[in-house]
Amino acid sequence: MTTKKNATLDTDLSDSRTQRYLAIQPDIKRYLEYTLLPHHTDLFQKQSTPTTPYQELDLAELLHDGEILCKLGQLVSELGETKVQNPTLRFKSSRMAFVQMENISWFIQLCHLIGVPQDEIFQTVDLFERKDMYQVCVTIMSFSRIVHELQPTVFKEVVGPKKSKVRPSVPSKPRSLRS
């Protein structure tokens, strides 16, 4: 009986994340196009198939090989205070799965370097095996906020919710509970 409840909870959580992914996907695609097209005019056309233009492709299909993520990462020239080379410069175009996964991992490394919070970074399998596409979107949203602060002339837009500047006040302990 517990297994059935857990399965239902897992299914509900998965469905919820899928719905959120489907809702935010168009905004993420628009952000990627707006940011990358001035620098890489044919990047999205390469993703098209004879029967399907890239605009109709799912975000997972567009990002699957890591090329778009690496091209996005290559626009970052300021890595904060680190003197490390941008890992997305190691991008290799390939149809081999391990190279595509490596490309995705270069973007993830860049996210770590620029300060994307660990809990907002997806894992390679989340994208490559389409396990959690909403987490991929969360990473791109966080990435967009951070790079917009680093290089507002290159990354003119931010996708997703804006980061809150004001922290809510923490309520004080009731007098009866104070020691």
GROMACS .gro file of C-alpha atoms in nm:
model
  179
    1MET     CA    1   0.000   0.000   0.000
    2THR     CA    2   0.284   0.241   0.084
    3THR     CA    3   0.441   0.170  -0.253
    4LYS     CA    4   0.124   0.275  -0.431
    5LYS     CA    5   0.111   0.602  -0.235
    6ASN     CA    6   0.479   0.669  -0.309
    7ALA     CA    7   0.426   0.593  -0.675
    8THR     CA    8   0.137   0.836  -0.681
    9LEU     CA    9   0.342   1.104  -0.506
   10ASP     CA   10   0.634   1.050  -0.745
   11THR     CA   11   0.398   1.067  -1.040
   12ASP     CA   12   0.235   1.384  -0.906
   13LEU     CA   13   0.574   1.551  -0.855
   14SER     CA   14   0.691   1.447  -1.199
   15ASP     CA   15   0.369   1.571  -1.359
   16SER     CA   16   0.396   1.902  -1.173
   17ARG     CA   17   0.754   1.957  -1.293
   18THR     CA   18   0.657   1.861  -1.647
   19GLN     CA   19   0.372   2.114  -1.646
   20ARG     CA   20   0.606   2.386  -1.519
   21TYR     CA   21   0.858   2.292  -1.789
   22LEU     CA   22   0.595   2.314  -2.062
   23ALA     CA   23   0.486   2.655  -1.933
   24ILE     CA   24   0.837   2.808  -1.920
   25GLN     CA   25   0.981   2.637  -2.231
   26PRO     CA   26   0.868   2.908  -2.482
   27ASP     CA   27   1.029   3.182  -2.270
   28ILE     CA   28   1.356   2.989  -2.250
   29LYS     CA   29   1.359   2.931  -2.626
   30ARG     CA   30   1.290   3.302  -2.688
   31TYR     CA   31   1.573   3.398  -2.453
   32LEU     CA   32   1.817   3.163  -2.627
   33GLU     CA   33   1.720   3.295  -2.971
   34TYR     CA   34   1.738   3.659  -2.865
   35THR     CA   35   2.077   3.613  -2.702
   36LEU     CA   36   2.243   3.382  -2.955
   37LEU     CA   37   2.109   3.483  -3.299
   38PRO     CA   38   2.313   3.807  -3.322
   39HIS     CA   39   2.632   3.604  -3.268
   40HIS     CA   40   2.546   3.271  -3.437
   41THR     CA   41   2.297   3.331  -3.718
   42ASP     CA   42   2.276   2.970  -3.840
   43LEU     CA   43   2.288   2.795  -3.502
   44PHE     CA   44   1.915   2.728  -3.475
   45GLN     CA   45   1.868   2.649  -3.845
   46LYS     CA   46   2.111   2.358  -3.805
   47GLN     CA   47   1.871   2.209  -3.550
   48SER     CA   48   1.582   2.207  -3.798
   49THR     CA   49   1.479   1.893  -3.980
   50PRO     CA   50   1.328   1.878  -4.330
   51THR     CA   51   0.982   1.832  -4.177
   52THR     CA   52   1.015   2.037  -3.857
   53PRO     CA   53   1.150   2.392  -3.821
   54TYR     CA   54   1.349   2.458  -3.505
   55GLN     CA   55   1.070   2.676  -3.362
   56GLU     CA   56   0.849   2.366  -3.331
   57LEU     CA   57   1.116   2.147  -3.170
   58ASP     CA   58   1.105   2.072  -2.801
   59LEU     CA   59   1.368   2.251  -2.591
   60ALA     CA   60   1.516   1.913  -2.497
   61GLU     CA   61   1.581   1.839  -2.866
   62LEU     CA   62   1.745   2.177  -2.919
   63LEU     CA   63   1.978   2.142  -2.622
   64HIS     CA   64   2.043   1.767  -2.641
   65ASP     CA   65   2.392   1.783  -2.798
   66GLY     CA   66   2.510   2.072  -2.579
   67GLU     CA   67   2.598   2.298  -2.872
   68ILE     CA   68   2.349   2.575  -2.793
   69LEU     CA   69   2.448   2.570  -2.426
   70CYS     CA   70   2.819   2.590  -2.511
   71LYS     CA   71   2.763   2.873  -2.760
   72LEU     CA   72   2.566   3.056  -2.490
   73GLY     CA   73   2.849   2.994  -2.244
   74GLN     CA   74   3.112   3.114  -2.490
   75LEU     CA   75   2.954   3.460  -2.481
   76VAL     CA   76   3.060   3.489  -2.116
   77SER     CA   77   3.395   3.666  -2.109
   78GLU     CA   78   3.401   3.761  -1.741
   79LEU     CA   79   3.427   3.471  -1.500
   80GLY     CA   80   3.414   3.685  -1.191
   81GLU     CA   81   3.736   3.681  -0.989
   82THR     CA   82   3.855   3.344  -1.121
   83LYS     CA   83   4.142   3.321  -1.368
   84VAL     CA   84   4.011   2.995  -1.513
   85GLN     CA   85   3.948   2.949  -1.884
   86ASN     CA   86   3.584   2.930  -1.987
   87PRO     CA   87   3.513   2.553  -2.008
   88THR     CA   88   3.257   2.595  -2.288
   89LEU     CA   89   3.543   2.688  -2.523
   90ARG     CA   90   3.623   2.314  -2.529
   91PHE     CA   91   3.301   2.243  -2.722
   92LYS     CA   92   3.323   1.971  -2.988
   93SER     CA   93   3.052   1.903  -3.243
   94SER     CA   94   2.979   1.532  -3.251
   95ARG     CA   95   2.703   1.275  -3.283
   96MET     CA   96   2.865   1.051  -3.021
   97ALA     CA   97   2.673   1.043  -2.695
   98PHE     CA   98   2.972   1.077  -2.463
   99VAL     CA   99   3.096   1.388  -2.647
  100GLN     CA  100   2.749   1.543  -2.632
  101MET     CA  101   2.732   1.470  -2.260
  102GLU     CA  102   3.077   1.624  -2.218
  103ASN     CA  103   2.953   1.939  -2.396
  104ILE     CA  104   2.664   1.961  -2.150
  105SER     CA  105   2.908   1.917  -1.861
  106TRP     CA  106   3.119   2.212  -1.990
  107PHE     CA  107   2.813   2.436  -1.953
  108ILE     CA  108   2.747   2.298  -1.605
  109GLN     CA  109   3.109   2.374  -1.507
  110LEU     CA  110   3.067   2.730  -1.632
  111CYS     CA  111   2.753   2.765  -1.420
  112HIS     CA  112   2.958   2.665  -1.114
  113LEU     CA  113   3.232   2.916  -1.205
  114ILE     CA  114   2.999   3.214  -1.243
  115GLY     CA  115   2.817   3.140  -0.920
  116VAL     CA  116   2.491   2.969  -1.010
  117PRO     CA  117   2.370   2.817  -0.681
  118GLN     CA  118   2.433   2.441  -0.659
  119ASP     CA  119   2.066   2.363  -0.594
  120GLU     CA  120   1.971   2.538  -0.920
  121ILE     CA  121   2.213   2.346  -1.144
  122PHE     CA  122   2.089   2.047  -1.338
  123GLN     CA  123   2.279   1.722  -1.383
  124THR     CA  124   2.389   1.603  -1.725
  125VAL     CA  125   2.135   1.319  -1.729
  126ASP     CA  126   1.853   1.564  -1.654
  127LEU     CA  127   1.902   1.701  -2.004
  128PHE     CA  128   2.063   1.417  -2.197
  129GLU     CA  129   1.810   1.156  -2.086
  130ARG     CA  130   1.532   1.413  -2.038
  131LYS     CA  131   1.485   1.315  -1.675
  132ASP     CA  132   1.412   1.665  -1.540
  133MET     CA  133   1.380   1.932  -1.806
  134TYR     CA  134   1.231   2.177  -1.558
  135GLN     CA  135   1.562   2.172  -1.367
  136VAL     CA  136   1.740   2.254  -1.695
  137CYS     CA  137   1.511   2.557  -1.728
  138VAL     CA  138   1.581   2.661  -1.368
  139THR     CA  139   1.954   2.652  -1.444
  140ILE     CA  140   1.915   2.863  -1.758
  141MET     CA  141   1.700   3.116  -1.569
  142SER     CA  142   1.959   3.145  -1.293
  143PHE     CA  143   2.238   3.163  -1.552
  144SER     CA  144   2.057   3.448  -1.729
  145ARG     CA  145   2.025   3.651  -1.408
  146ILE     CA  146   2.393   3.613  -1.320
  147VAL     CA  147   2.538   3.682  -1.666
  148HIS     CA  148   2.307   3.982  -1.706
  149GLU     CA  149   2.473   4.131  -1.398
  150LEU     CA  150   2.822   4.040  -1.527
  151GLN     CA  151   2.775   4.155  -1.888
  152PRO     CA  152   2.453   4.352  -1.943
  153THR     CA  153   2.562   4.462  -2.291
  154VAL     CA  154   2.591   4.102  -2.416
  155PHE     CA  155   2.314   3.944  -2.209
  156LYS     CA  156   2.046   4.209  -2.240
  157GLU     CA  157   1.753   3.999  -2.123
  158VAL     CA  158   1.676   3.794  -1.816
  159VAL     CA  159   1.441   3.500  -1.834
  160GLY     CA  160   1.227   3.389  -1.544
  161PRO     CA  161   1.156   3.560  -1.215
  162LYS     CA  162   1.379   3.842  -1.099
  163LYS     CA  163   1.598   3.782  -0.795
  164SER     CA  164   1.459   3.943  -0.484
  165LYS     CA  165   1.678   4.216  -0.336
  166VAL     CA  166   1.488   4.249  -0.008
  167ARG     CA  167   1.484   3.966   0.241
  168PRO     CA  168   1.173   3.923   0.452
  169SER     CA  169   1.217   3.991   0.820
  170VAL     CA  170   1.232   3.690   1.046
  171PRO     CA  171   0.959   3.703   1.309
  172SER     CA  172   1.084   3.720   1.665
  173LYS     CA  173   1.015   3.450   1.919
  174PRO     CA  174   0.698   3.496   2.123
  175ARG     CA  175   0.774   3.626   2.473
  176SER     CA  176   0.639   3.311   2.634
  177LEU     CA  177   0.903   3.102   2.452
  178ARG     CA  178   1.202   3.324   2.525
  179SER     CA  179   1.446   3.198   2.786
   0.00000   0.00000   0.00000
